[in-house]
Coordinates of C-alpha atoms in Angstrom, one line a residue:
M1 CA -84.2 295.4 103.5
A2 CA -85.4 291.9 103.9
I3 CA -83.3 288.9 102.9
F4 CA -84.6 287.2 99.8
I5 CA -83.9 283.6 99.0
N6 CA -85.1 283.3 95.4
E7 CA -84.4 279.7 94.9
P8 CA -87.6 277.6 95.6
S9 CA -87.5 275.3 98.7
H10 CA -88.3 271.7 97.8
T11 CA -90.3 268.8 99.3
F12 CA -89.3 265.1 99.4
N13 CA -91.6 264.4 96.6
E14 CA -89.5 266.5 94.3
Y15 CA -86.4 264.2 94.7
L16 CA -85.4 260.7 93.6
L17 CA -82.4 258.6 94.5
I18 CA -80.2 257.5 91.6
P19 CA -79.0 253.8 92.1
G20 CA -75.4 253.1 92.9
Y21 CA -73.3 249.9 92.5
S22 CA -74.5 247.1 94.7
S23 CA -72.5 244.0 95.2
S24 CA -73.8 240.5 96.3
E25 CA -73.4 241.7 99.9
H26 CA -76.0 244.3 99.4
I27 CA -79.1 242.4 100.5
P28 CA -81.7 243.7 102.9
A29 CA -80.8 241.1 105.6
N30 CA -77.3 242.8 105.9
V31 CA -78.6 246.3 106.3
K32 CA -78.2 247.9 109.8
L33 CA -80.5 250.8 110.7
N34 CA -78.9 251.7 114.0
T35 CA -78.8 255.5 114.5
P36 CA -77.9 257.9 117.4
L37 CA -80.7 259.6 119.2
V38 CA -78.5 262.0 121.2
K39 CA -75.2 263.9 120.7
Y40 CA -71.8 262.4 121.3
K41 CA -68.2 263.3 120.9
K42 CA -66.0 262.0 118.2
G43 CA -64.6 258.6 119.1
E44 CA -67.3 258.0 121.6
K45 CA -70.7 256.2 121.5
P46 CA -74.0 258.0 122.0
A47 CA -75.7 257.5 125.3
I48 CA -78.8 256.3 123.4
E49 CA -78.7 254.6 120.1
M50 CA -81.9 253.4 118.3
K51 CA -82.2 250.2 116.3
I52 CA -84.4 252.0 113.7
P53 CA -84.6 255.6 112.6
M54 CA -88.1 256.3 113.8
V55 CA -89.6 258.3 116.7
S56 CA -93.3 259.2 117.3
A57 CA -94.5 262.7 117.4
I58 CA -95.3 264.5 120.7
M59 CA -99.1 264.5 120.0
Q60 CA -102.2 263.6 122.0
S61 CA -103.5 261.5 119.1
V62 CA -100.2 259.6 118.6
S63 CA -97.9 259.1 121.6
G64 CA -99.5 257.4 124.6
D65 CA -98.0 254.6 126.7
R66 CA -99.3 251.7 124.5
L67 CA -97.7 253.1 121.4
A68 CA -94.5 253.8 123.4
V69 CA -94.2 250.2 124.3
A70 CA -95.0 249.0 120.8
L71 CA -92.4 251.3 119.2
A72 CA -89.7 250.4 121.7
R73 CA -90.3 246.8 120.9
S74 CA -89.6 247.6 117.3
G75 CA -86.4 249.5 118.1
G76 CA -87.6 253.2 118.1
V77 CA -88.6 255.7 120.7
S78 CA -91.9 257.4 121.5
F79 CA -92.2 260.8 123.0
I80 CA -95.2 260.9 125.4
Y81 CA -97.2 264.0 124.7
G82 CA -96.8 266.9 127.1
S83 CA -100.1 268.6 126.5
Q84 CA -101.6 267.0 129.7
S85 CA -101.0 267.5 133.4
I86 CA -97.6 266.8 134.8
E87 CA -99.0 264.0 136.9
D88 CA -100.7 262.3 133.9
E89 CA -97.6 262.5 131.7
A90 CA -95.4 261.1 134.4
A91 CA -97.8 258.3 135.0
M92 CA -97.7 257.4 131.3
V93 CA -93.9 257.3 131.4
A94 CA -93.9 255.2 134.6
K95 CA -96.3 252.8 133.0
V96 CA -94.0 252.3 130.0
K97 CA -91.0 251.8 132.3
A98 CA -92.8 249.2 134.4
Y99 CA -94.3 247.3 131.5
K100 CA -91.2 245.2 131.1
A101 CA -88.3 245.3 133.4
G102 CA -87.2 241.6 133.4
F103 CA -87.9 241.9 137.1
V104 CA -91.4 243.3 137.3
P105 CA -92.7 244.8 140.5
S106 CA -95.9 243.1 141.6
D107 CA -98.6 245.7 141.0
T108 CA -101.5 243.3 141.5
N109 CA -101.7 242.0 145.1
V110 CA -104.3 240.9 147.6
C111 CA -104.4 240.1 151.3
P112 CA -105.6 236.7 152.7
E113 CA -109.1 238.1 153.4
A114 CA -109.7 238.9 149.8
T115 CA -112.3 236.9 147.9
L116 CA -112.7 235.5 144.4
A117 CA -114.8 238.6 143.6
D118 CA -111.9 240.8 144.4
V119 CA -109.6 238.7 142.2
L120 CA -112.0 239.0 139.3
K121 CA -112.3 242.7 139.8
I122 CA -108.6 243.2 139.7
K123 CA -108.3 241.1 136.6
R124 CA -111.0 243.2 134.8
E125 CA -109.3 246.4 135.8
T126 CA -105.7 245.6 135.1
G127 CA -105.8 242.7 132.7
H128 CA -103.4 240.8 134.9
S129 CA -104.1 237.2 135.8
T130 CA -101.1 236.6 138.0
I131 CA -101.7 237.9 141.5
A132 CA -99.5 237.7 144.6
V133 CA -101.1 237.0 148.0
T134 CA -99.2 238.9 150.7
H135 CA -99.8 239.2 154.4
D136 CA -101.0 242.8 154.1
G137 CA -101.9 243.0 150.4
S138 CA -99.0 245.2 149.5
A139 CA -96.4 244.8 146.7
N140 CA -93.7 244.1 149.3
G141 CA -95.6 242.2 152.0
K142 CA -94.6 238.7 153.1
L143 CA -95.5 236.3 150.3
L144 CA -98.1 233.7 151.3
G145 CA -99.2 232.4 147.9
M146 CA -100.0 233.1 144.3
I147 CA -103.1 233.1 142.2
T148 CA -103.3 232.5 138.4
S149 CA -106.4 231.7 136.3
R150 CA -105.6 228.0 136.7
D151 CA -106.4 228.2 140.4
Y152 CA -110.1 228.8 140.2
R153 CA -113.2 228.1 138.1
V154 CA -115.8 230.8 138.3
S155 CA -118.7 228.4 137.4
R156 CA -118.0 226.1 140.4
M157 CA -117.0 228.6 143.1
E158 CA -118.8 231.2 145.2
M159 CA -117.8 234.8 144.8
D160 CA -117.1 235.2 148.5
T161 CA -114.6 232.3 148.6
K162 CA -111.4 233.5 150.4
V163 CA -108.2 233.4 148.3
T164 CA -106.5 231.3 150.9
E165 CA -108.9 228.4 149.9
F166 CA -107.8 228.3 146.2
M167 CA -104.4 230.0 145.9
T168 CA -101.2 228.0 145.4
P169 CA -99.6 228.4 148.8
L170 CA -95.9 229.4 149.3
D171 CA -94.8 225.9 150.2
K172 CA -95.9 224.6 146.8
L173 CA -94.5 227.5 144.8
V174 CA -91.1 227.6 143.0
V175 CA -89.5 230.9 144.1
A176 CA -86.2 232.7 143.6
K177 CA -84.3 234.7 146.2
E178 CA -83.1 238.3 145.8
G179 CA -79.8 238.4 144.0
V180 CA -80.8 236.0 141.3
T181 CA -79.8 237.1 137.8
L182 CA -82.3 237.4 135.0
S183 CA -80.6 234.6 133.2
E184 CA -80.8 232.4 136.2
A185 CA -84.4 233.3 136.7
N186 CA -85.3 232.3 133.2
N187 CA -83.5 229.0 133.6
I188 CA -85.7 228.3 136.7
I189 CA -88.8 229.2 134.7
W190 CA -87.9 226.8 131.8
D191 CA -86.6 224.0 134.1
N192 CA -89.9 224.0 136.1
K193 CA -92.3 224.8 133.2
L194 CA -93.5 228.0 134.9
N195 CA -95.3 231.0 133.5
A196 CA -94.3 233.3 136.4
L197 CA -91.5 233.1 139.0
P198 CA -91.9 235.1 142.2
V199 CA -88.6 236.7 143.5
I200 CA -88.6 237.2 147.3
S201 CA -86.3 238.8 149.8
N202 CA -84.3 236.8 152.4
E203 CA -87.0 237.7 154.8
G204 CA -89.7 236.3 152.5
N205 CA -91.1 239.6 151.3
M206 CA -92.4 239.8 147.7
L207 CA -90.1 241.7 145.4
Y208 CA -90.7 240.9 141.8
F209 CA -92.1 238.6 139.2
V210 CA -90.2 237.3 136.2
F211 CA -92.5 236.1 133.4
R212 CA -92.0 233.5 130.7
K213 CA -93.8 235.7 128.2
D214 CA -91.2 238.5 128.6
Y215 CA -88.5 236.1 127.5
E216 CA -90.5 234.9 124.6
E217 CA -91.4 238.5 123.6
H218 CA -87.7 239.4 123.6
K219 CA -87.0 236.6 121.2
E220 CA -89.8 237.7 118.9
N221 CA -88.6 241.3 119.0
P222 CA -84.8 241.3 118.6
N223 CA -84.7 245.0 118.0
E224 CA -86.5 246.0 121.2
L225 CA -84.9 249.1 122.8
L226 CA -84.1 248.5 126.5
D227 CA -82.2 250.4 129.2
E228 CA -79.6 248.9 131.4
H229 CA -82.4 247.5 133.7
K230 CA -84.1 245.7 130.8
R231 CA -86.9 248.3 130.7
Y232 CA -88.3 249.9 127.5
I233 CA -86.7 253.3 126.6
V234 CA -89.2 256.1 126.4
G235 CA -89.1 259.8 125.7
A236 CA -91.3 262.7 126.9
G237 CA -92.3 266.1 125.6
V238 CA -91.8 269.2 127.7
N239 CA -92.7 272.9 127.1
T240 CA -90.9 276.2 127.9
R241 CA -93.4 277.2 130.6
D242 CA -93.6 274.7 133.4
Y243 CA -90.3 272.8 132.7
E244 CA -89.0 273.5 136.3
K245 CA -91.8 271.3 137.7
R246 CA -92.4 268.9 134.7
I247 CA -88.9 267.8 134.0
P248 CA -88.1 266.5 137.6
A249 CA -91.4 264.6 137.6
L250 CA -90.7 263.0 134.3
L251 CA -87.2 262.0 135.3
E252 CA -88.5 260.6 138.5
A253 CA -90.9 258.5 136.5
G254 CA -88.0 257.1 134.4
A255 CA -88.0 259.2 131.2
D256 CA -84.8 258.4 129.3
V257 CA -84.9 261.4 127.0
L258 CA -86.8 264.7 126.7
C259 CA -87.8 266.9 123.8
I260 CA -89.0 270.5 123.8
D261 CA -92.3 270.5 122.0
S262 CA -92.5 273.7 120.1
S263 CA -93.5 274.8 116.6
E264 CA -90.5 277.1 116.4
G265 CA -87.2 276.5 118.2
F266 CA -85.1 279.6 117.3
S267 CA -86.1 281.4 120.5
E268 CA -84.9 282.6 123.9
W269 CA -87.6 280.4 125.5
Q270 CA -85.8 277.2 124.4
Q271 CA -82.4 278.7 125.3
R272 CA -83.7 279.2 128.9
T273 CA -85.1 275.7 129.1
I274 CA -81.9 274.0 128.0
A275 CA -79.8 276.3 130.2
W276 CA -82.0 275.2 133.2
V277 CA -81.5 271.6 132.4
R278 CA -77.7 272.0 132.1
E279 CA -77.5 274.0 135.3
N280 CA -79.4 271.4 137.3
Y281 CA -78.5 268.1 135.7
G282 CA -75.4 268.8 133.6
D283 CA -75.2 266.4 130.6
T284 CA -76.8 263.5 132.4
V285 CA -80.3 264.6 131.1
K286 CA -80.8 264.3 127.4
I287 CA -83.0 266.9 125.8
G288 CA -83.8 267.6 122.1
A289 CA -85.0 271.0 120.8
G290 CA -86.5 272.6 117.7
N291 CA -88.0 273.1 115.3
V292 CA -85.7 275.0 112.9
V293 CA -85.4 275.2 109.1
D294 CA -82.0 276.7 108.4
K295 CA -78.3 276.8 109.4
E296 CA -78.7 279.8 111.7
G297 CA -81.4 278.1 113.7
F298 CA -79.4 274.9 114.0
L299 CA -76.3 276.6 115.2
F300 CA -78.3 278.6 117.8
L301 CA -79.7 275.4 119.4
A302 CA -76.4 273.6 119.0
E303 CA -74.7 276.3 121.1
C304 CA -77.5 276.2 123.6
G305 CA -76.6 272.6 124.2
A306 CA -79.4 270.6 122.5
D307 CA -78.9 266.8 122.4
F308 CA -80.7 266.5 119.0
I309 CA -82.3 269.1 116.8
K310 CA -85.6 268.8 115.0
V311 CA -86.1 270.2 111.5
G312 CA -89.4 271.2 110.0
I313 CA -92.1 273.9 110.2
G314 CA -95.4 273.6 108.5
G315 CA -94.9 270.3 106.7
G316 CA -97.0 268.0 108.9
S317 CA -100.2 266.6 107.4
I318 CA -102.4 268.3 110.0
C319 CA -100.3 271.5 110.2
I320 CA -101.6 274.7 108.7
T321 CA -98.9 277.0 110.1
R322 CA -97.8 278.0 106.6
E323 CA -101.4 278.9 105.6
T324 CA -102.2 280.9 108.8
K325 CA -98.8 282.6 109.4
G326 CA -96.8 282.3 106.2
I327 CA -93.9 280.7 108.1
G328 CA -92.0 277.6 107.1
R329 CA -89.8 276.0 104.4
G330 CA -90.0 273.0 102.1
Q331 CA -88.9 270.1 104.2
A332 CA -86.2 268.7 101.8
T333 CA -84.5 272.0 101.4
A334 CA -84.6 272.8 105.2
L335 CA -83.2 269.3 106.0
I336 CA -80.4 269.5 103.5
E337 CA -79.2 272.9 104.8
V338 CA -79.4 271.9 108.5
C339 CA -77.6 268.6 107.9
Q340 CA -74.8 270.5 106.2
A341 CA -74.6 272.7 109.2
R342 CA -74.5 269.7 111.4
D343 CA -71.6 268.2 109.5
E344 CA -69.7 271.5 109.6
F345 CA -70.3 271.8 113.4
F346 CA -69.0 268.3 113.9
E347 CA -65.8 269.0 111.9
K348 CA -65.3 272.2 113.9
T349 CA -66.1 270.9 117.4
G350 CA -65.9 267.1 117.3
V351 CA -69.5 267.0 118.7
Y352 CA -72.1 265.2 116.5
I353 CA -75.6 266.4 117.1
P354 CA -78.2 264.1 115.5
V355 CA -80.8 265.8 113.2
C356 CA -84.5 264.7 113.3
S357 CA -86.6 265.3 110.2
D358 CA -90.1 266.2 111.5
G359 CA -92.9 266.5 109.0
G360 CA -93.3 266.1 105.3
I361 CA -93.3 262.3 105.2
V362 CA -96.1 261.1 102.9
F363 CA -94.8 257.9 101.5
D364 CA -92.5 255.3 102.9
H365 CA -89.7 256.1 100.5
H366 CA -89.6 259.7 101.9
I367 CA -88.0 258.2 105.0
T368 CA -85.1 256.9 102.9
L369 CA -84.8 260.2 101.1
A370 CA -84.7 262.0 104.5
M371 CA -81.9 259.7 105.6
A372 CA -80.0 260.2 102.4
M373 CA -80.3 264.0 102.8
G374 CA -78.6 263.7 106.2
A375 CA -81.3 263.0 108.8
D376 CA -80.4 260.6 111.6
F377 CA -84.0 259.8 112.2
V378 CA -87.5 260.9 111.4
M379 CA -90.4 262.0 113.7
L380 CA -93.8 260.7 112.5
G381 CA -97.3 261.7 113.5
R382 CA -99.9 260.6 110.9
Y383 CA -97.9 257.5 110.2
F384 CA -98.3 256.2 113.8
A385 CA -101.8 257.6 114.4
R386 CA -103.1 254.9 112.0
F387 CA -102.2 252.0 114.2
D388 CA -103.9 249.9 116.9
E389 CA -101.7 251.3 119.6
S390 CA -102.3 255.0 119.1
P391 CA -104.6 256.5 121.8
T392 CA -107.5 257.5 119.5
E393 CA -110.8 255.8 118.6
K394 CA -111.2 253.5 115.7
L395 CA -114.3 254.4 113.8
M396 CA -116.3 253.3 110.8
I397 CA -116.7 256.2 108.4
N398 CA -118.4 255.7 105.0
G399 CA -117.7 252.0 105.1
S400 CA -114.0 252.2 106.0
Y401 CA -112.2 252.0 109.3
V402 CA -110.4 255.2 110.3
K403 CA -108.7 256.6 113.4
E404 CA -109.0 260.1 114.7
Y405 CA -105.9 262.4 114.2
W406 CA -105.7 266.0 115.3
G407 CA -103.0 268.6 115.5
E408 CA -101.6 270.0 118.7
G409 CA -102.5 273.5 117.3
S410 CA -106.2 272.5 116.7
N411 CA -109.0 273.7 119.0
R412 CA -109.4 270.1 120.1
A413 CA -105.9 269.8 121.5
R414 CA -105.6 273.5 122.5
N415 CA -101.9 273.0 123.2
W416 CA -101.1 276.7 123.4
M417 CA -97.7 276.0 125.0
R418 CA -96.4 274.5 121.8
Y419 CA -97.1 277.8 120.1
D420 CA -96.1 279.9 123.0
L421 CA -94.6 283.4 122.3
G422 CA -94.7 284.6 125.8
G423 CA -98.1 286.1 125.7
D424 CA -101.5 285.1 127.0
K425 CA -101.9 281.5 128.1
K426 CA -104.3 280.6 125.3
L427 CA -104.5 279.4 121.7
S428 CA -105.2 282.6 119.7
F429 CA -105.9 280.9 116.4
E430 CA -105.6 277.4 115.1
E431 CA -102.4 276.0 113.5
G432 CA -103.7 272.5 113.1
V433 CA -106.8 270.6 112.0
D434 CA -108.9 267.8 113.3
S435 CA -109.1 264.8 110.9
Y436 CA -109.2 261.1 110.3
V437 CA -106.5 258.8 108.9
P438 CA -107.1 255.3 107.4
Y439 CA -106.8 252.5 110.0
A440 CA -103.8 250.4 109.2
G441 CA -103.6 247.7 111.9
P442 CA -100.8 246.8 114.3
L443 CA -97.6 248.9 114.6
K444 CA -95.2 246.0 114.3
D445 CA -96.4 244.7 111.0
N446 CA -96.5 248.2 109.4
V447 CA -93.1 249.3 110.7
E448 CA -91.5 246.0 109.4
K449 CA -93.0 246.6 106.0
T450 CA -91.9 250.2 105.8
L451 CA -88.4 249.4 106.9
S452 CA -88.2 246.5 104.4
K453 CA -88.7 249.2 101.7
V454 CA -86.0 251.4 103.3
R455 CA -83.5 248.5 103.4
S456 CA -84.2 247.5 99.8
T457 CA -83.7 251.1 98.6
M458 CA -80.4 251.3 100.5
C459 CA -79.2 248.2 98.8
N460 CA -80.0 249.8 95.4
C461 CA -77.8 252.7 96.5
G462 CA -74.9 250.4 97.6
A463 CA -75.3 251.2 101.3
L464 CA -75.6 248.9 104.3
T465 CA -75.7 251.5 107.0
L466 CA -77.2 255.0 107.3
P467 CA -73.9 256.8 107.5
E468 CA -72.9 254.9 104.3
L469 CA -76.2 256.0 102.6
R470 CA -75.5 259.6 103.4
E471 CA -72.0 259.2 102.0
K472 CA -73.0 257.4 98.8
A473 CA -76.4 258.7 98.0
K474 CA -77.0 260.6 94.7
L475 CA -80.2 262.6 94.6
T476 CA -81.8 264.3 91.7
L477 CA -84.5 266.9 91.5
V478 CA -87.5 265.9 89.3
S479 CA -90.0 267.9 87.3
S480 CA -93.7 267.8 87.8
T481 CA -94.0 265.7 84.7
S482 CA -91.6 263.1 85.9
I483 CA -93.5 262.9 89.2
V484 CA -96.5 261.8 87.2
E485 CA -94.4 259.4 85.2
G486 CA -93.3 257.7 88.5
G487 CA -96.8 256.4 89.3
A488 CA -99.1 254.1 87.4
H489 CA -100.3 255.9 84.2
D490 CA -101.9 255.3 80.9
V491 CA -103.5 252.1 82.2
V492 CA -106.7 251.1 83.8
V493 CA -105.8 249.9 87.3
K494 CA -107.8 246.8 88.3
A495 CA -107.9 247.3 92.1
S496 CA -106.9 250.0 94.5
R497 CA -103.2 250.0 95.2
E498 CA -101.7 250.2 98.6
V499 CA -100.3 253.7 99.4

């Protein structure tokens, strides 16, 4: 006989938070949104802690290298999509890790025989205007000089002019020697009014650049999430088929954390994948798993050794799994049950496994509700797909700008590995749609606005941290009538309101 759960499962839109006492200390400026990304033992700190409770979905239309950099700048983590070749995914990860390292390897170099035409071509292809001239044109050749856009005027020079004729030669450059600290390098930059400082070896070989703009960007982005080498933290998606080849390549490229990208995580396939990681890397490699929607699924992945566990099946805006397969659960109900299991597991074992709420976020306040229900962070797809930094095209449709957004289970993505049940290597039927989302501009501005709402609501609840919110939150189910009451009603609205 089947097990029947006769109580309906609920969505975020069916809940409201009841305000709690807030003192004069409860102002948005005092709210801290730090949250663990991976599991840790009681009394210890997590290996990775985010500054904001937001990660981007493992999707072709969401998580490319540009969005990964932008989100890390704001304090969150992006998971580069795995539905591409191993080489291409690893290259994206490497690009994020190289984007800002404090000490940046010189990836635009020319030899003395290069011409102005070569310099302009490099600038067009890479966007980089600072170029090292080395004896052999390599990143670690003997440094002979440096070229910036101030060293030439295209209108007054021939394209075949050799770089040695207009570069700033080594004897006129301010350089630092290997062993210099980042703080010392920045002092040299400021003292000498430089935009870029070459760092060379004792033998005179090019090693790195340190850029003024990196220092300024850090000051403008105080929440940016960096590793111990001052590089942006980035995640990567893996599947349960080619993990033995994909994971080593991603780790070699610098991935800080992995996540199994699957529509359903209560499976032997995920158990095998995590077991392989633990056998080959122990606990040094961090890997999340999912998705699950109940206590039993959580405990299974917890015992497998997952570093965080994702909750949600069928709640994504482009997901049609519930329609096509009849599988899933209301996101709020699923999250509440899993987070209760997480807390019980922590009390029993002393190991805290963060829970990620994946799907079902329609409005900004749903993020706060998810946190109050126990989530440590949320994974967002549609939300991030709207921004400049997502990988998709910005189009004009019916007079409005939109961006393309498609599900990994759509025919466009054909990510059969996400829905793999051990059968044929193909997508038998669609579990996602191809769509558009309204264009919303840059990630940074939108994330700041969203989180300002989260902070404000937390203050209304008398909480200054996410653990305090989980402890103090009071939630109430609402009727369909009260949902209508919560929006503008019985008036003629003058202009379209922002959603």
